[in-house]
Coordinates of C-alpha atoms in Angstrom, one line a residue:
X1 CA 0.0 0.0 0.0
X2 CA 3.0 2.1 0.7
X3 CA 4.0 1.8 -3.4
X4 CA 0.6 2.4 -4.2
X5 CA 0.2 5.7 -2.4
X6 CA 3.9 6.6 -3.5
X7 CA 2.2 6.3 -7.0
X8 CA -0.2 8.3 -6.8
X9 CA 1.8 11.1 -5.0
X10 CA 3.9 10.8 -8.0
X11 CA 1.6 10.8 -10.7
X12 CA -1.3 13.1 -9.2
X13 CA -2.2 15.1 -12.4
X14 CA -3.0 11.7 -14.1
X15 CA -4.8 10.6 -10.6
X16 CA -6.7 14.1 -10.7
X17 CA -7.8 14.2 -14.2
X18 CA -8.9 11.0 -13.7
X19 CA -10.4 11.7 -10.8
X20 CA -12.0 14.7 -11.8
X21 CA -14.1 12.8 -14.5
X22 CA -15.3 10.4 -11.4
X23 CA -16.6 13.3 -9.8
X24 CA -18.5 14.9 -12.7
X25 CA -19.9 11.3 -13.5
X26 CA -21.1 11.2 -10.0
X27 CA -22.3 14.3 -9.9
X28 CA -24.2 13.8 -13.1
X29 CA -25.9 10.9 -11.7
X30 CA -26.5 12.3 -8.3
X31 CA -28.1 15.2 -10.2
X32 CA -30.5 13.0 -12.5
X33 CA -31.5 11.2 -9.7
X34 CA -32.2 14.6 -7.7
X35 CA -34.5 15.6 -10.6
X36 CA -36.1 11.9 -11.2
X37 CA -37.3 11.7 -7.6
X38 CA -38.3 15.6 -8.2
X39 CA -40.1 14.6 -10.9
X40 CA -41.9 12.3 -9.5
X41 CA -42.8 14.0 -6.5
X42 CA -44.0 16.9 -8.6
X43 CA -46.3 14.5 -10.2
X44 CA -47.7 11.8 -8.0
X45 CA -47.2 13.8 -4.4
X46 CA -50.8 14.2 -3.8
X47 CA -51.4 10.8 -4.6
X48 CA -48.6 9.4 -2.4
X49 CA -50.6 11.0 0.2
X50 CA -53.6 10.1 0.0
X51 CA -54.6 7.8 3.0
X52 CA -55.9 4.6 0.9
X53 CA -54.6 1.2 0.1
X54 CA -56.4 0.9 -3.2
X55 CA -58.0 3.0 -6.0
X56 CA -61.1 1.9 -8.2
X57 CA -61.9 2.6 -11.7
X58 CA -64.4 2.3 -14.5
X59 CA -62.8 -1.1 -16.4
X60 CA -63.4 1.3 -19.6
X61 CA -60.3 3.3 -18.7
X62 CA -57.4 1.4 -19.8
X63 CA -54.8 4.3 -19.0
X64 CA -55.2 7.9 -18.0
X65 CA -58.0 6.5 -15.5
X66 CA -58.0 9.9 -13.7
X67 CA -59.4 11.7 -16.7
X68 CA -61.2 8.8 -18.2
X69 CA -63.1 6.6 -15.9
X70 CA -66.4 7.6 -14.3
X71 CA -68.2 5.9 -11.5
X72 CA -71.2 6.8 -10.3
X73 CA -73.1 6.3 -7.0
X74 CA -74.7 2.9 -7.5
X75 CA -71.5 1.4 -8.2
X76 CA -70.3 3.2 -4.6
X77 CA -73.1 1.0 -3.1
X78 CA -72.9 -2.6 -4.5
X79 CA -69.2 -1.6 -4.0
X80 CA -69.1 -0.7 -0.5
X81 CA -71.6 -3.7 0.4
X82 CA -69.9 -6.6 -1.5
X83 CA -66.7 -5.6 0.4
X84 CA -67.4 -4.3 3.4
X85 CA -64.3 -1.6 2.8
X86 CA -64.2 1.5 4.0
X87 CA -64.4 3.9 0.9
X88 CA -65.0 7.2 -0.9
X89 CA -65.4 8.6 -3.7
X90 CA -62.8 10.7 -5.5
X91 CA -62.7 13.5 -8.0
X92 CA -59.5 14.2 -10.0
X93 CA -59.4 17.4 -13.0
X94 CA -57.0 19.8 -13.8
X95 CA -58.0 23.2 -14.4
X96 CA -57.4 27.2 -14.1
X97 CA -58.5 29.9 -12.1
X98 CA -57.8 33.4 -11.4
X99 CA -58.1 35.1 -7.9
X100 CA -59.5 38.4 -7.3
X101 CA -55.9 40.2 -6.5
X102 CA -55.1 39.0 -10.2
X103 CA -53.0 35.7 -9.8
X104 CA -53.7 33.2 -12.4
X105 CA -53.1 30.0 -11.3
X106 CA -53.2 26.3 -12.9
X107 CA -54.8 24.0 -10.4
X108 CA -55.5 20.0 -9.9
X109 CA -58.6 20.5 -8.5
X110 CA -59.4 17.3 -5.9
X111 CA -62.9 16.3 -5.2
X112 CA -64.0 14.9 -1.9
X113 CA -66.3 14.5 0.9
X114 CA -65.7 16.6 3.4
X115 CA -66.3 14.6 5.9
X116 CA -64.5 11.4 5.0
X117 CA -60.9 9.8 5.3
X118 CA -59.7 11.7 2.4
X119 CA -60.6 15.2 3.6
X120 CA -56.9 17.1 3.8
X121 CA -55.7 18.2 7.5
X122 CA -54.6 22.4 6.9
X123 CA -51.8 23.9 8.7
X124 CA -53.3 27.1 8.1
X125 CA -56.7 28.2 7.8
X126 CA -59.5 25.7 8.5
X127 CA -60.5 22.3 6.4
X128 CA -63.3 21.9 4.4
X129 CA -66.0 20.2 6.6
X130 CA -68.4 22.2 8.1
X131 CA -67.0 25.3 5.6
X132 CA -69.7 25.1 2.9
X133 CA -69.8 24.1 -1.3
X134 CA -68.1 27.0 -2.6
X135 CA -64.1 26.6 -0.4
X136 CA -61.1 24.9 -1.6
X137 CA -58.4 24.3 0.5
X138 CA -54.6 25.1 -1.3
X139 CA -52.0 23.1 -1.8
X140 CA -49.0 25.6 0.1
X141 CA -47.4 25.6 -3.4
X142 CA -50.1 27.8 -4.6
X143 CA -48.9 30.5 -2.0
X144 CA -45.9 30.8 -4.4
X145 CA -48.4 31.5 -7.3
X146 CA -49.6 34.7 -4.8
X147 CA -52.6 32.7 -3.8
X148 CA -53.2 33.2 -0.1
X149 CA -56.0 31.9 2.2
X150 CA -59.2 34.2 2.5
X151 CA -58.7 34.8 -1.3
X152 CA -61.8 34.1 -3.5
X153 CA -60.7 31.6 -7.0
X154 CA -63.4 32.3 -10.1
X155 CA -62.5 29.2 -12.5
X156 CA -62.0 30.6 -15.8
X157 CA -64.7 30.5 -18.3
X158 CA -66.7 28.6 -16.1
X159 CA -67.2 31.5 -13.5
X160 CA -67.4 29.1 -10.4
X161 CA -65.9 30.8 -7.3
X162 CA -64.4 29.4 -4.8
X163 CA -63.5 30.7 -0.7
X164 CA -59.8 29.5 0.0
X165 CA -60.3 28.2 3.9
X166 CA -57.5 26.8 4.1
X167 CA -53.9 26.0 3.0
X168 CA -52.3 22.3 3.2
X169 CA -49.0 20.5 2.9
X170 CA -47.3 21.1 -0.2
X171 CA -48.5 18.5 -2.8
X172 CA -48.9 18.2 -6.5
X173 CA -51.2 16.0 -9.4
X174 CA -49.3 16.3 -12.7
X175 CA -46.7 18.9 -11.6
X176 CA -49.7 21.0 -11.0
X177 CA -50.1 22.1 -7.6
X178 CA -53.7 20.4 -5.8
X179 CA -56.9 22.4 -4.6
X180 CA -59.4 20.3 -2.3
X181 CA -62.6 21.2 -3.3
X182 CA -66.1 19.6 -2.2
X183 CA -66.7 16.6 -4.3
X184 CA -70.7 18.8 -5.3
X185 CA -68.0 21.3 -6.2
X186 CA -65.9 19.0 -8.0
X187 CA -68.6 18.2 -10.0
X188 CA -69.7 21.0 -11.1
X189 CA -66.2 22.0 -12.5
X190 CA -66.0 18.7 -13.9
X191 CA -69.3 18.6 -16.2
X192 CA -70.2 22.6 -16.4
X193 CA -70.2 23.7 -20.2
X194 CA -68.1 26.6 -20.5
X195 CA -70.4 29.5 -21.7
X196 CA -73.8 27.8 -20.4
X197 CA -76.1 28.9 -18.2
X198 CA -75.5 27.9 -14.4
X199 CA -76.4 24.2 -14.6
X200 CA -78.8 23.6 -11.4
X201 CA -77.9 20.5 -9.2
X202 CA -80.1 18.1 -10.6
X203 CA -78.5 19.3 -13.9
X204 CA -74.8 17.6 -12.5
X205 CA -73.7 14.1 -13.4
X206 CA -73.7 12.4 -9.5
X207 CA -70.2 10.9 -10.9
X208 CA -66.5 10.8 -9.9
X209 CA -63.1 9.7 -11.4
X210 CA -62.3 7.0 -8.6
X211 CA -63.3 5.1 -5.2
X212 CA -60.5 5.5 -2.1
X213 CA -60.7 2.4 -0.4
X214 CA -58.8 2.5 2.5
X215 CA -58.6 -1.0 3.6
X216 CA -58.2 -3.4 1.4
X217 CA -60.5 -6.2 1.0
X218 CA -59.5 -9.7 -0.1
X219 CA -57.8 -9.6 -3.6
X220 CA -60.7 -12.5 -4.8
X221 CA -63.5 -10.1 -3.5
X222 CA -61.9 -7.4 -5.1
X223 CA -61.7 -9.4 -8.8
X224 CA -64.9 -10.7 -7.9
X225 CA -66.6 -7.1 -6.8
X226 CA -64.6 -5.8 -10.6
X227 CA -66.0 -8.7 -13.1
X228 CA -69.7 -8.0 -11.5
X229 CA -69.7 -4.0 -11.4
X230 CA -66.9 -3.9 -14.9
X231 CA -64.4 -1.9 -12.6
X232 CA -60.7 -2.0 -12.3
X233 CA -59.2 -1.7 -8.9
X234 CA -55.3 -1.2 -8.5
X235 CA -53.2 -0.9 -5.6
X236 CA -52.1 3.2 -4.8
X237 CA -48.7 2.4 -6.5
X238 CA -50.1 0.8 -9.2
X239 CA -52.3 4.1 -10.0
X240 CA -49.3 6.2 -9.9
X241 CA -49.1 5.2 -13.4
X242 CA -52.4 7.1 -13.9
X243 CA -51.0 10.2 -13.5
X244 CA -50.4 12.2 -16.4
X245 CA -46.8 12.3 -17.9
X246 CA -45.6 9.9 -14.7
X247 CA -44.4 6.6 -16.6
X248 CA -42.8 8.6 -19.7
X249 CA -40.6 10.8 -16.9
X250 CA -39.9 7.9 -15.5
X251 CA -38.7 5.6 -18.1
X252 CA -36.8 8.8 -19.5
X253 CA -34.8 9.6 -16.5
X254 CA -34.7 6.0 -15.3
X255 CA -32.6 5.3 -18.7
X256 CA -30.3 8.5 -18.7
X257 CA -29.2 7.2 -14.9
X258 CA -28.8 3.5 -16.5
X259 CA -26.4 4.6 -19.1
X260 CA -24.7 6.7 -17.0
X261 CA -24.2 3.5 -14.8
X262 CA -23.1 1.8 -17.7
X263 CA -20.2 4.6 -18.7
X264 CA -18.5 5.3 -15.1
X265 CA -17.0 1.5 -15.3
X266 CA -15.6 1.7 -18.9
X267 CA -14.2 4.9 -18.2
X268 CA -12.4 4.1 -15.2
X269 CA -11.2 0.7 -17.0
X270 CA -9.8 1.9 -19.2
X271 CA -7.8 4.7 -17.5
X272 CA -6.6 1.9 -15.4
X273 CA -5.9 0.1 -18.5
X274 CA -3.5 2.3 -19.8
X275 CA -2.0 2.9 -16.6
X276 CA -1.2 -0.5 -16.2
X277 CA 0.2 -1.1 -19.7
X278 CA 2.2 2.4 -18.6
X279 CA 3.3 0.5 -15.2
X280 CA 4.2 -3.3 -17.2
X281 CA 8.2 -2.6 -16.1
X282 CA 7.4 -1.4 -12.6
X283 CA 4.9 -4.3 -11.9
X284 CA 7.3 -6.2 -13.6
X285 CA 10.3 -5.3 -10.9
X286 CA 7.8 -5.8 -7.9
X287 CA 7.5 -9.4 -9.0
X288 CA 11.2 -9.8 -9.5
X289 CA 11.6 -8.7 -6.0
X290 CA 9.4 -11.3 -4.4
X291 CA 5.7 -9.9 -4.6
X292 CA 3.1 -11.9 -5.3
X293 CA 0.4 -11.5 -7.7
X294 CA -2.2 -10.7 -4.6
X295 CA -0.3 -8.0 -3.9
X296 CA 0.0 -6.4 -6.8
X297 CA -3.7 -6.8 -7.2
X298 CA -4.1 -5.2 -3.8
X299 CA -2.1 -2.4 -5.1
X300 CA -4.4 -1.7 -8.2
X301 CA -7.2 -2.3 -6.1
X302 CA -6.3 0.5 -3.4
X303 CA -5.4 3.1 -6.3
X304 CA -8.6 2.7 -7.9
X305 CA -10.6 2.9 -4.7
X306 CA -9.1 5.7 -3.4
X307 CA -9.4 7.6 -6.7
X308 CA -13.1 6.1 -6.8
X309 CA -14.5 6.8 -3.6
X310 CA -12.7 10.2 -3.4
X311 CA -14.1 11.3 -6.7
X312 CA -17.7 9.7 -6.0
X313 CA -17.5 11.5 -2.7
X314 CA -17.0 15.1 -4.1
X315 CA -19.6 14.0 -6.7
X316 CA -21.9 13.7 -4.2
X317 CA -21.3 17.0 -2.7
X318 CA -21.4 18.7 -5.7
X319 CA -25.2 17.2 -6.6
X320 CA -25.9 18.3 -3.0
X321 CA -24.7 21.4 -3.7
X322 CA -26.8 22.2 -7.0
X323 CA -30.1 20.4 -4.9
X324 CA -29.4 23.6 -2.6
X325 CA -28.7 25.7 -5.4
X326 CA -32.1 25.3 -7.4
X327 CA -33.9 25.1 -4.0
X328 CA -37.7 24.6 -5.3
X329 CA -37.3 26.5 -8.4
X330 CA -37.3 23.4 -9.9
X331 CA -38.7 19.8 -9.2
X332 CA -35.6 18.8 -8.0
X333 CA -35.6 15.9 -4.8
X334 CA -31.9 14.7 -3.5
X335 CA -33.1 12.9 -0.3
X336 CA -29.9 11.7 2.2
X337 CA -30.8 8.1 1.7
X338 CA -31.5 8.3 -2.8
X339 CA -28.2 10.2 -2.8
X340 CA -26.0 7.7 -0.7
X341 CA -27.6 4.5 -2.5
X342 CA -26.9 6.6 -5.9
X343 CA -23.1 7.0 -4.6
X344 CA -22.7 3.7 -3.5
X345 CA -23.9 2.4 -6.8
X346 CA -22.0 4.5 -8.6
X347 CA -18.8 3.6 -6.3
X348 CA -19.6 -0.3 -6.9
X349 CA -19.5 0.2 -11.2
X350 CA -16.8 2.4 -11.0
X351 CA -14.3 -0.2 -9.1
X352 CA -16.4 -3.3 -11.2
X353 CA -14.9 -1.3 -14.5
X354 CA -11.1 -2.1 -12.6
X355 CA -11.4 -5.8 -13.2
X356 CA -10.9 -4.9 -16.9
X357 CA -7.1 -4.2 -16.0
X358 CA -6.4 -7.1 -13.4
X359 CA -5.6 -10.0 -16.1
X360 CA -2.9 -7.6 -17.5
X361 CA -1.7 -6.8 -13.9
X362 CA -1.5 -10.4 -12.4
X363 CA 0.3 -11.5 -15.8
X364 CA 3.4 -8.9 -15.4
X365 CA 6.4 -10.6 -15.8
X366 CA 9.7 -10.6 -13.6
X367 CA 11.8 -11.7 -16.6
X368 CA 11.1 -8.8 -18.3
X369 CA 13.4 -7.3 -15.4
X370 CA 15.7 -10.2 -15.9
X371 CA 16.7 -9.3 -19.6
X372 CA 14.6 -12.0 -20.6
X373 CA 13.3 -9.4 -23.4
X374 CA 16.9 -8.8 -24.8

């Protein structure tokens, strides 16, 4: 180990370029991670919260369920009776509004019962039960749209208004931020025409995108409950893929990191490749003086750790430091645990691309130090 860290004393501008492309690698990664957990955060948040095991849908709506399956209160019933579950109905849109100090804002408005398990808690302001039809409560990311609680929201081209009561944790549908409307109120966003008259209650489809079942029944009640009332149930995870844009972000960033995975190993291998080909007559003299060929793989091992872990460490403050940089200008999510799992991974390829010079190491020669070459 001594002759290793001699080494690299001695050749430290090779070490530091080297190591310099380990730390923008993990860097890159740490950073592409930071934005694919952002990214799905941004997207899924509010559904990640939402305090149910399962999610039911109209078997009609093959993908995009939010948008494209309908259930209506009869199915609610046979549901709710053939499973005994606990369960509510859920409304999911995306649409726009504008308050009346002038902030126009894009909102995923949520539809629920007041008075069930889905209604949001508020950390400012009050909730929605007891508050009346026309009240939303905010996700907290509308307050950095200037939205703020006591405003009043008119819908655009519809003309609905809407009381904010309250403001909750920050949460998003589709990297647009979540209002908690009434599920009446949902409704009436949800099937209004745009231009027509105020449609009167008994005007208003009685329908909503999904059932919230929050205890799960059996999975053969649940197939049997699905082939009887031609629904779809999937598990909360499962639904993420629901979400508009999720599985595309997903696959995209998933791949970037994957390549990027694939590339720290063959760089590294083949720096160490040509610095073992570079090192042939000084291997060569180690194993004319006695050491074995374990050693000398210890010694390539150590110099590629150290230049590894060193560089994967200041990769990994450098993605720390641009997670701080873009604060939440950006969806951008570098929790402790992603980021050391990223490193570690990143750590493990970069050493596995090292094996690509051991076969040259352990075959160095000690007759070349012998004059067996002349």
């Amino acid at each position: 180990m001594f002759l290793a860290l001699l080494e690299l004393r001695a050749a430290r501008g090779r070490f530091l370029l080297m190591g310099s492309v380990v730390v923008l690698v993990a860097a890159l990664v740490g950073i592409v991670s930071g934005f694919t957990t952002g990214l799905g955060d941004d997207t899924i948040s509010a559904l990640r919260r939402l305090p149910a095991e399962r999610l039911v849908f109209s078997s009609d709506a093959r993908s995009d369920q939010f948008a494209r399956s309908l259930l209506d209160e009869k199915t609610a019933t046979a549901w709710r009776e053939g499973s005994g579950a606990d369960l509510t109905p859920l409304g999911v849109s995306i649409t726009r509004g504008t308050t009346d100090r002038g902030a126009e804002v894009d909102i995923a408005a949520f539809g629920v019962d007041p008075d069930s398990f889905l209604a949001p808690s508020t950390g400012e302001g009050k909730g929605l039960k007891g508050a009346g039809d026309d009240t939303l409560v905010m996700s907290a990311q509308l307050a950095d749209d200037g939205v703020r609680v006591g405003d009043t929201l008119v819908i655009d081209r519809l003309g609905i208004r809407l009381r904010v009561v309250g403001a909750t944790e920050r949460s998003s549908y589709g990297h647009v931020p979540v209002a908690y409307v009434p599920l009446t109120t949902w409704q009436r966003i949800r099937f209004s025409t745009p231009g027509a008259p105020a449609a009167t209650a008994g005007a208003i489809p009685a329908q909503y995108s999904a059932l919230a079942v929050r205890t799960a029944p059996a999975g053969a009640t649940a197939d049997a409950l699905d082939t009887r009332l031609s629904t779809t149930t999937l598990t909360k995870e499962k639904a993420y893929e629901a979400a508009p844009g999720y599985t595309g972000e997903r696959v995209t960033m998933n791949s970037i990191q994957v390549f990027l995975y694939l590339i720290a190993p063959l760089v590294v291998g083949a720096f160490f490749a040509v610095w073992t080909v570079q090192r042939q007559p000084e291997l060569a003299l180690l194993r004319a003086l006695g050491a074995s060929r374990r050693r000398l793989l210890g010694h390539t091992l150590f110099q590629a750790a150290v230049v590894v872990v060193l560089g994967t460490a200041a990769g990994a403050l450098l993605a720390g430091a641009v997670g701080l940089l873009v604060g939440e200008k950006v969806p951008f999510s570098l929790p402790a645990g992603t980021l050391t799992a990223t490193m570690c991974t990143v750590a493990a390829v970069g050493l596995a691309g090292t094996v690509l010079t051991l076969r040259r190491v352990t075959r160095a020669d000690p007759l070349t130090m012998l004059g067996a070459n002349r």
